[in-house]
Coordinates of C-alpha atoms in Angstrom, one line a residue:
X1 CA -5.0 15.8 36.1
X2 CA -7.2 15.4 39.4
X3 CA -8.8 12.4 40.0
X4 CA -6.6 10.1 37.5
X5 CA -8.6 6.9 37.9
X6 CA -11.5 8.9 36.2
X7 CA -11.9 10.7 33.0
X8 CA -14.4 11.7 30.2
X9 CA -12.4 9.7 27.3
X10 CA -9.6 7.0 27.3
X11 CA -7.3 6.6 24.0
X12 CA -5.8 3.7 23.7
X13 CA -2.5 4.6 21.5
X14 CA -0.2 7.5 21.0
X15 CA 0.4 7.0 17.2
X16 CA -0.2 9.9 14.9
X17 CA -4.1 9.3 15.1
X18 CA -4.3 8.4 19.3
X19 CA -2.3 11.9 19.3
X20 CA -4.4 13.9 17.5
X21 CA -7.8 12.7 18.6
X22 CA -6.4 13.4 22.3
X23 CA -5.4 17.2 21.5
X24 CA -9.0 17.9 19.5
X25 CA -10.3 16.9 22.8
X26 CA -7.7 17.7 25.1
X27 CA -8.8 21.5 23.3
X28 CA -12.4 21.3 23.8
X29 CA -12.0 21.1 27.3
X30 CA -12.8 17.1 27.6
X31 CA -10.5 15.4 30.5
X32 CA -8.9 12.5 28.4
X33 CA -6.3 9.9 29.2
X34 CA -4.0 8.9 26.7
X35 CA -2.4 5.6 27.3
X36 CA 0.7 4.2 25.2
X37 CA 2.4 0.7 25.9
X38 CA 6.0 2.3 24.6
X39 CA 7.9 4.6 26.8
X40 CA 7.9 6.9 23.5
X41 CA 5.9 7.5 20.8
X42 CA 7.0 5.0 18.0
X43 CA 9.6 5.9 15.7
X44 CA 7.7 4.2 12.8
X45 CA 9.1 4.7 9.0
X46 CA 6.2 3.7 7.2
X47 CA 3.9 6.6 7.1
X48 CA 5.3 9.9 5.6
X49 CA 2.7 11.8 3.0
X50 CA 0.2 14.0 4.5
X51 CA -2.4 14.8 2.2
X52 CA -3.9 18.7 1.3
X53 CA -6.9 18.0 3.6
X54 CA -5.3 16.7 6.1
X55 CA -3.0 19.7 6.5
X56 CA -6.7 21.7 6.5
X57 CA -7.6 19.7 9.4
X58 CA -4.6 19.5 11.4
X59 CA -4.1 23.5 11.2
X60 CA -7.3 23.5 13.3
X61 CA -4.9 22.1 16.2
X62 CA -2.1 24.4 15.4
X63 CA 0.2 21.7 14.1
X64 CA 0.7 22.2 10.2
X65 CA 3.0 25.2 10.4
X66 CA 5.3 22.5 12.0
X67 CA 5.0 19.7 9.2
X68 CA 5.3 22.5 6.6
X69 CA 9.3 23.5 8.4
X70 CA 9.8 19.9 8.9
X71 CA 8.9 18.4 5.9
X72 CA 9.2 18.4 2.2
X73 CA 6.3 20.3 -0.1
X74 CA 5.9 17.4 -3.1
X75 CA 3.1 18.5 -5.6
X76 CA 4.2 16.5 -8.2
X77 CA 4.2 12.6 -8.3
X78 CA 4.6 10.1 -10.8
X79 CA 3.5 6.8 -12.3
X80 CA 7.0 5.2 -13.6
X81 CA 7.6 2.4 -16.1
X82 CA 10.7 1.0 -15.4
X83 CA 10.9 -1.0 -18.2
X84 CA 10.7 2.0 -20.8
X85 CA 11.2 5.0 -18.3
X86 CA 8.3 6.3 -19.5
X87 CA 7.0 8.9 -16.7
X88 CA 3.2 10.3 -16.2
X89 CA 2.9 13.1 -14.0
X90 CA 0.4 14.3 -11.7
X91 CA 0.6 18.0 -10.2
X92 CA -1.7 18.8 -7.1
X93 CA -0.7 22.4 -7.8
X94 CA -3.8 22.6 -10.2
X95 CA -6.0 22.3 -7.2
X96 CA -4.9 25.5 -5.8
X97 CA -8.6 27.0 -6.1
X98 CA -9.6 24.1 -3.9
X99 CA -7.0 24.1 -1.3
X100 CA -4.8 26.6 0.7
X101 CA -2.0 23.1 0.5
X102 CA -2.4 22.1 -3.3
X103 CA 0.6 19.5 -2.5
X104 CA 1.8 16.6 -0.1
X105 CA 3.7 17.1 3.1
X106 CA 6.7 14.7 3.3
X107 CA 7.7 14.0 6.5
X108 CA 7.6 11.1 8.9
X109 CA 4.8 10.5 11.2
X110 CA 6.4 10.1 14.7
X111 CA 7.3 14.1 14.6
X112 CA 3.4 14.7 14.1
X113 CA 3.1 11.9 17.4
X114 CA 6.3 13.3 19.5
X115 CA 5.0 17.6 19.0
X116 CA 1.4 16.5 19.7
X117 CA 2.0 14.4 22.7
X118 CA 4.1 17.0 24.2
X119 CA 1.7 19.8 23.2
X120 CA -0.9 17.9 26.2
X121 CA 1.9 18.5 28.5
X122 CA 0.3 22.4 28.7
X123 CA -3.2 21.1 29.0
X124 CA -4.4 20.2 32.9
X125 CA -7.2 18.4 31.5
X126 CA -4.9 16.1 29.5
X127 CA -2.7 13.3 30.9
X128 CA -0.6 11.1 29.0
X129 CA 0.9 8.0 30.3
X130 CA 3.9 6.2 28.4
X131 CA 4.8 2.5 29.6
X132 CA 0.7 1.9 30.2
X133 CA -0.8 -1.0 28.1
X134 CA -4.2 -1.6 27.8
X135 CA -4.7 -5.3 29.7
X136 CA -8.6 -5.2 29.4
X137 CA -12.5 -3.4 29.6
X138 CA -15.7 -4.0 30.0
X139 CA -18.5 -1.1 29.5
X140 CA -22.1 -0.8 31.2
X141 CA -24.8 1.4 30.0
X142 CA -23.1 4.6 31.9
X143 CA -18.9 4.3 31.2
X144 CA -16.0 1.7 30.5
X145 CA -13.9 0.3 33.5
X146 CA -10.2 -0.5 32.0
X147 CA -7.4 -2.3 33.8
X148 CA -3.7 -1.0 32.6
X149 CA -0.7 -2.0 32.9
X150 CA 2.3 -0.4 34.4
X151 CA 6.0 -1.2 35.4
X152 CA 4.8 -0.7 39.0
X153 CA 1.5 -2.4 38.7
X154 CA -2.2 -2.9 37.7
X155 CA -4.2 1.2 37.2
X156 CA -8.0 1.2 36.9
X157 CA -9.4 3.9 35.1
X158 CA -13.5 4.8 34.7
X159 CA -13.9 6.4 31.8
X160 CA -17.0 7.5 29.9
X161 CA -15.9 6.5 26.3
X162 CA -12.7 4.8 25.1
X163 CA -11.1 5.2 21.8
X164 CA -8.9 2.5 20.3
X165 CA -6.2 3.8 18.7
X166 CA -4.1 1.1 19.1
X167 CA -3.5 -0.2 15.4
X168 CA -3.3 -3.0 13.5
X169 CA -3.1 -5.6 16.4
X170 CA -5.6 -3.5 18.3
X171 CA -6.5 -5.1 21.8
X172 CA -9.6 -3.2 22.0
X173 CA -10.9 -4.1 18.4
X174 CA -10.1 -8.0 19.8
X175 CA -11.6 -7.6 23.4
X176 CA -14.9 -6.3 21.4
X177 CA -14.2 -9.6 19.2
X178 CA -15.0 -7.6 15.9
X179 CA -13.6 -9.3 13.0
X180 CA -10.9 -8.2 10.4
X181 CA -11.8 -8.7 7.1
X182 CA -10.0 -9.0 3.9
X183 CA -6.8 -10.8 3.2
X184 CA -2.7 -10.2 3.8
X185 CA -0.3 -9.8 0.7
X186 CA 2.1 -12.9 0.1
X187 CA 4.8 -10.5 -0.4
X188 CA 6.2 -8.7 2.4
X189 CA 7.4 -4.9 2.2
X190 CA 10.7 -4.1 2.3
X191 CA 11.6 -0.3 2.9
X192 CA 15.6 0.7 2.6
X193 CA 16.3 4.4 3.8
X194 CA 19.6 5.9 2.1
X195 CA 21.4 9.0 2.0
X196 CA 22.3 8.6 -1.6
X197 CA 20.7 11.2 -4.1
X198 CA 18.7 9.0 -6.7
X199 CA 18.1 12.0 -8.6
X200 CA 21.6 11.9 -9.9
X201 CA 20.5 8.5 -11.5
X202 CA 17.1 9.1 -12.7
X203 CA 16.4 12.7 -14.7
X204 CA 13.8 14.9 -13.6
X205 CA 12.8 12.7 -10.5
X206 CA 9.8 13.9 -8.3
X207 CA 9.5 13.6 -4.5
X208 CA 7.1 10.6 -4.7
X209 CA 7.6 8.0 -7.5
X210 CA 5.4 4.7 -8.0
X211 CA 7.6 2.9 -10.2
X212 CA 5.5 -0.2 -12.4
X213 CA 7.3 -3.6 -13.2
X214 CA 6.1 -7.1 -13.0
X215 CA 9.2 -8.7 -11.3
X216 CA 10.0 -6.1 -8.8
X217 CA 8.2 -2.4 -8.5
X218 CA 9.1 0.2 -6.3
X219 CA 8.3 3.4 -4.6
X220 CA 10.8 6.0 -4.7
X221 CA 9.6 8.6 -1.8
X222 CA 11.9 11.8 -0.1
X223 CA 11.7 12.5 3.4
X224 CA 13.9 15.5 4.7
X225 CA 17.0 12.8 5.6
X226 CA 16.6 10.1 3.1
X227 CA 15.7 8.4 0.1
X228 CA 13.0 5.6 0.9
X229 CA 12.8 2.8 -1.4
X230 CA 9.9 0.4 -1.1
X231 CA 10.1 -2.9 -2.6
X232 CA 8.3 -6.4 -2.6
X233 CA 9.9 -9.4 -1.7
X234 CA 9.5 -13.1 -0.9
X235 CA 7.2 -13.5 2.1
X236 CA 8.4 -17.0 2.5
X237 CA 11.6 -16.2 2.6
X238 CA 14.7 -15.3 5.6
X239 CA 13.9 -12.3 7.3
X240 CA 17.6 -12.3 7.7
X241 CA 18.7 -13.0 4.0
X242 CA 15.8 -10.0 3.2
X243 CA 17.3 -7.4 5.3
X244 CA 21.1 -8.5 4.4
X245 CA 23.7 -6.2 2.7
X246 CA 23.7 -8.6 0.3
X247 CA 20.2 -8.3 -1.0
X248 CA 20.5 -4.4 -0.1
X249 CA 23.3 -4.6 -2.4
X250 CA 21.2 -6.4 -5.5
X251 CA 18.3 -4.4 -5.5
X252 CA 20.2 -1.0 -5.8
X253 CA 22.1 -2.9 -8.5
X254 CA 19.6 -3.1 -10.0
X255 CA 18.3 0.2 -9.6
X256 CA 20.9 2.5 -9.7
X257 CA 24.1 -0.2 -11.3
X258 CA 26.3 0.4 -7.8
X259 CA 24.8 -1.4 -5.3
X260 CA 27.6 -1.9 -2.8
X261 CA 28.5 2.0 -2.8
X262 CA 24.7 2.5 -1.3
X263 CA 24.6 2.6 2.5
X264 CA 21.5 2.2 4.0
X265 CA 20.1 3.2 7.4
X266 CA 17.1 1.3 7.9
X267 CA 15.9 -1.7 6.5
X268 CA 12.8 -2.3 8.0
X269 CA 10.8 -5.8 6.7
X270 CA 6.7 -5.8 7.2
X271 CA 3.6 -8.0 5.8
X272 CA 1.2 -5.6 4.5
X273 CA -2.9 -6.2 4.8
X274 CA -6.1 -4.9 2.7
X275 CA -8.8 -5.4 6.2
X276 CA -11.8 -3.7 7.3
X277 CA -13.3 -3.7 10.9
X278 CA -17.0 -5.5 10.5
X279 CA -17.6 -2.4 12.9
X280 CA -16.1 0.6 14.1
X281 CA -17.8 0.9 17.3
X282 CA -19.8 -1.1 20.0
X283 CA -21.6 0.9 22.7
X284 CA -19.0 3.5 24.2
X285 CA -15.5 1.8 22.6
X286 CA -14.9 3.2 19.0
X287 CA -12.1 2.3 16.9
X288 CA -10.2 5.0 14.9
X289 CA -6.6 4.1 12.4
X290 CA -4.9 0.9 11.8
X291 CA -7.4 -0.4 14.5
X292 CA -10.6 -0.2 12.3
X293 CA -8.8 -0.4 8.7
X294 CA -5.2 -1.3 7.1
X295 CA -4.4 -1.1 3.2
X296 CA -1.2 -1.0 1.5
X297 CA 0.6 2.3 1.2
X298 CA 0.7 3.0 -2.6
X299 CA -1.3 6.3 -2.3
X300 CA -0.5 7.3 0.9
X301 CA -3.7 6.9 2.3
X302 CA -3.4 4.9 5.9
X303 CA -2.3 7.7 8.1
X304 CA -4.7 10.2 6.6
X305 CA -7.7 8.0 6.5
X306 CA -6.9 7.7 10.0
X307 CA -6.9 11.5 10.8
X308 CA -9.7 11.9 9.3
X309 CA -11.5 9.1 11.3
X310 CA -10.3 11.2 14.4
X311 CA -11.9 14.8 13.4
X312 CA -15.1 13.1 12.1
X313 CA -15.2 11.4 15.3
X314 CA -14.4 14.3 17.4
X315 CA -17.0 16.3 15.4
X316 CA -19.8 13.1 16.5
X317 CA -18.6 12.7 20.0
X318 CA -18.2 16.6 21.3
X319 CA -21.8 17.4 21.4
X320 CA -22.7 13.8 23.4
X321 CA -19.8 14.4 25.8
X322 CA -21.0 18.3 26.7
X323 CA -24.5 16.8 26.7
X324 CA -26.1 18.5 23.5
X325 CA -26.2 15.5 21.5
X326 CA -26.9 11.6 22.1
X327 CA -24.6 8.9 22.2
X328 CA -26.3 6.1 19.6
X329 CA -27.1 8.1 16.7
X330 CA -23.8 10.1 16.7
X331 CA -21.2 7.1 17.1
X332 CA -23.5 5.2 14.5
X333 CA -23.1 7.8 11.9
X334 CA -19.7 7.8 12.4
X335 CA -19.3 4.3 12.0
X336 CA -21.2 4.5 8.6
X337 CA -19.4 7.2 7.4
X338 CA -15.9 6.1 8.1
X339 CA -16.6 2.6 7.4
X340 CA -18.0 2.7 3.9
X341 CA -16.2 5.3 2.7
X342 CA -12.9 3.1 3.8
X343 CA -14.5 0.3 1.7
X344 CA -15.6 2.5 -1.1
X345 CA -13.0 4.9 -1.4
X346 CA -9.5 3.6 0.8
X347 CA -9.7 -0.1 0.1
X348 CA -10.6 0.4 -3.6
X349 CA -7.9 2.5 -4.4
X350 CA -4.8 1.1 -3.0
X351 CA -6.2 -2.6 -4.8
X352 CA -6.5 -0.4 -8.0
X353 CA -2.7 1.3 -7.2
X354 CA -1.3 -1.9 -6.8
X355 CA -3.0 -4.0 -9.7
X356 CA -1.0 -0.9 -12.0
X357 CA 2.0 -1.1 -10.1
X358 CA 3.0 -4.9 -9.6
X359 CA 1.7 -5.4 -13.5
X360 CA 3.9 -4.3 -15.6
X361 CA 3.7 -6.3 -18.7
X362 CA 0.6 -7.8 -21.1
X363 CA -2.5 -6.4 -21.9
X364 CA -4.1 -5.7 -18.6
X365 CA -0.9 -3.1 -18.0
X366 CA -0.9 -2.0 -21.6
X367 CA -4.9 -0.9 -21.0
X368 CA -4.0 0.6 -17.2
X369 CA -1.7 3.1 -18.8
X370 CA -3.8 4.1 -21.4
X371 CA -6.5 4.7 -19.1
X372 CA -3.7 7.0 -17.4
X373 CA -2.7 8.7 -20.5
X374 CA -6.5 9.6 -21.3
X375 CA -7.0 10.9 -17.6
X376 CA -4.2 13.2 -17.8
X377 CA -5.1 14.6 -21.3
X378 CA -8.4 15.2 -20.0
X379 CA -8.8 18.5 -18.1
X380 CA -12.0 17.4 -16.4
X381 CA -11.2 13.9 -15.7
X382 CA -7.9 15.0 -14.2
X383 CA -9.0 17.4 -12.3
X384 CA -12.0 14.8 -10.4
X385 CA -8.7 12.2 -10.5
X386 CA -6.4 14.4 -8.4
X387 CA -9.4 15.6 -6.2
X388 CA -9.8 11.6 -5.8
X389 CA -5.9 11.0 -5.0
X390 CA -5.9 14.0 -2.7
X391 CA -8.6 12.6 -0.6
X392 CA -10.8 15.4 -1.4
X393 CA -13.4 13.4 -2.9
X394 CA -13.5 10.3 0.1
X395 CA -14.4 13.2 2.6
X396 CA -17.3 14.6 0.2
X397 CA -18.8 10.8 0.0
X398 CA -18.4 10.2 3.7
X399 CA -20.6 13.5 4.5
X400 CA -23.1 12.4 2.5
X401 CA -23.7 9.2 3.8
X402 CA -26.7 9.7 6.7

């Protein structure tokens, strides 16, 4: 790139959403810098299910054939009691008339980062710089002056716009001093990737599981390499005692009845948060992903609700960047869109998945799966349920918020 102190848009981030916000501009001719504190895209575990519009949108960049050879097609998932075994089962498959993808994608997240960040490699107008932290900003009435940091030294860049991508401990969202809101889980996560087939253990097992019990739930999810198992456990507790073979060992005990046979390749301990940006832009910095929202992963909605905060952004900021459009209006609308349809739609749901999940005894859990039982006897009722759990229905509501 000529010039590399000056560009049309910064990104602060090379996660999945910093990645693909860079390449819709990076392919619309905008110069953009793309700045990532790691010296690699981050190998992160968490995220994994890409949703049927998401696959929509990221076909528009040419990246979907590659998460379709990569991953795992899952249409089916199920709601699990594991006290009963009692299974109810949801099939995307019946939105086929709605979708060209009527199913999830399984496959992690940093190959979506990795192919996308060296796709920009074959675009001049695109530069992206590993090792390069964002240290500060400020922003006049015409651009944003950053200061980064690099093994060698300090790099100012002038930009016209800058993107925070940066997630959940987001310096731009704390340089613009917008608050967080909502609250943190007192349970940690735990995650445990294995080799070992739990389908031998549990009949008929789908890709994706959300499995309910009051003392310990899980998620049982396939990637290509593993079994992931996602359980709670003690927040107060030894991050050391958490991750030990010894507690490994108990909770596959408990799962499977051979704990000690399980081996285990990660085991990767995390606090999980339900918070919403107060806003998701000031001036010419915008805030897109775990920057501007967090919720818990039952659902598997973080990473997409991200992605789709980086095309409806794109779609705002294109026409003010090539001049057709103007900046307050169109980054306002964004920031209404995005940000009540992550309250209304993102924020609401993953409470609702985990109230079902973690209670799994009484009355309350008794009237839960009822309610699940009527909505999948009910053809019309299913059908807007899916459309809801597909995220279908959160990018309707967004465009219709003016």
């Amino acid at each position: 790139m000529s010039g590399k102190d000056r560009c049309q848009v910064v990104i602060a981030g090379a996660g999945p959403v910093g990645t693909v916000m860079a390449t819709l501009l990076a392919q619309a001719g905008i110069s953009v810098i793309l700045l990532e504190a790691g010296q690699d895209c981050a190998q992160d575990l968490r995220a994994s299910t890409f949703h049927p519009p998401t696959l929509e949108m990221l076909d528009q960049i040419g990246i979907t054939p590659m998460l379709l050879e990569k991953g795992l097609k899952a249409p089916v998932y199920q709601w699990r009691d594991r006290a009963s075994g009692e299974v109810i089962e949801f099939d995307l498959s019946e939105l086929d008339d709605v979708t060209r993808y009527p199913f999830r994608i399984q496959c992690e997240q940093y190959h979506l980062s990795r192919a996308l960040a060296s796709g920009l490699d074959n675009h001049a107008n695109a530069d992206v710089r590993f090792g390069s932290r964002l240290l500060s900003f400020v922003q006049d009435d015409s651009g944003v002056d950053l200061a980064v940091e690099t093994t060698i030294g300090i790099e100012r860049i002038r930009a016209d716009y800058l993107i925070g991508a940066d997630g959940a401990n987001s310096i731009v969202r704390k340089w613009l001093g917008i608050q967080f809101d909502g609250f943190t889980y007192p349970e940690r996560f735990l995650t445990l990737s294995t080799e070992t087939d739990l389908r031998q253990y549990f009949p008929d097992l789908a890709l994706v599981n959300y499995v309910s019990d009051p003392a310990e739930w899980l998620v049982l999810l396939k990637v290509p390499s593993v079994w992931r198992v996602l359980v709670p456990v003690n927040g107060a507790a030894d991050e050391a005692e958490l991750t030990s073979e010894a507690n490994k060992t108990a909770i596959f005990d408990r799962l499977i009845g051979d704990g000690a046979s399980v081996a285990t390749h990660h085991r990767t301990l995390y606090r999980v948060h339900q918070r919403v940006a107060k806003s998701f832009r000031e001036g010419r910095v915008v805030l897109v992903g775990d920057a501007a929202h967090l919720n818990n992963p039952l659902g598997g909605f973080g990473m997409n609700s991200g992605i789709h905060d980086a095309f409806n952004l794109f779609d705002k900021l294109l026409p003010v960047l090539k001049g057709q459009g103007t900046m307050d209006p169109a980054l306002s609308l964004y920031d209404r869109q995005r940000r009540e349809v992550t309250h209304s739609f993102t924020q609401a749901q993953t409470k609702q998945n985990m109230a079902f999940i973690s209670g799994g005894a009484g009355s309350a859990h008794d009237a839960r799966r009822r309610e699940f039982l009527a909505i999948k006897e009910d053809d019309e009722r299913r059908r807007a349920y899916l459309m809801r759990q597909a995220m279908f229905q959160s990018l309707e509501d967004a465009a219709l918020i003016r």
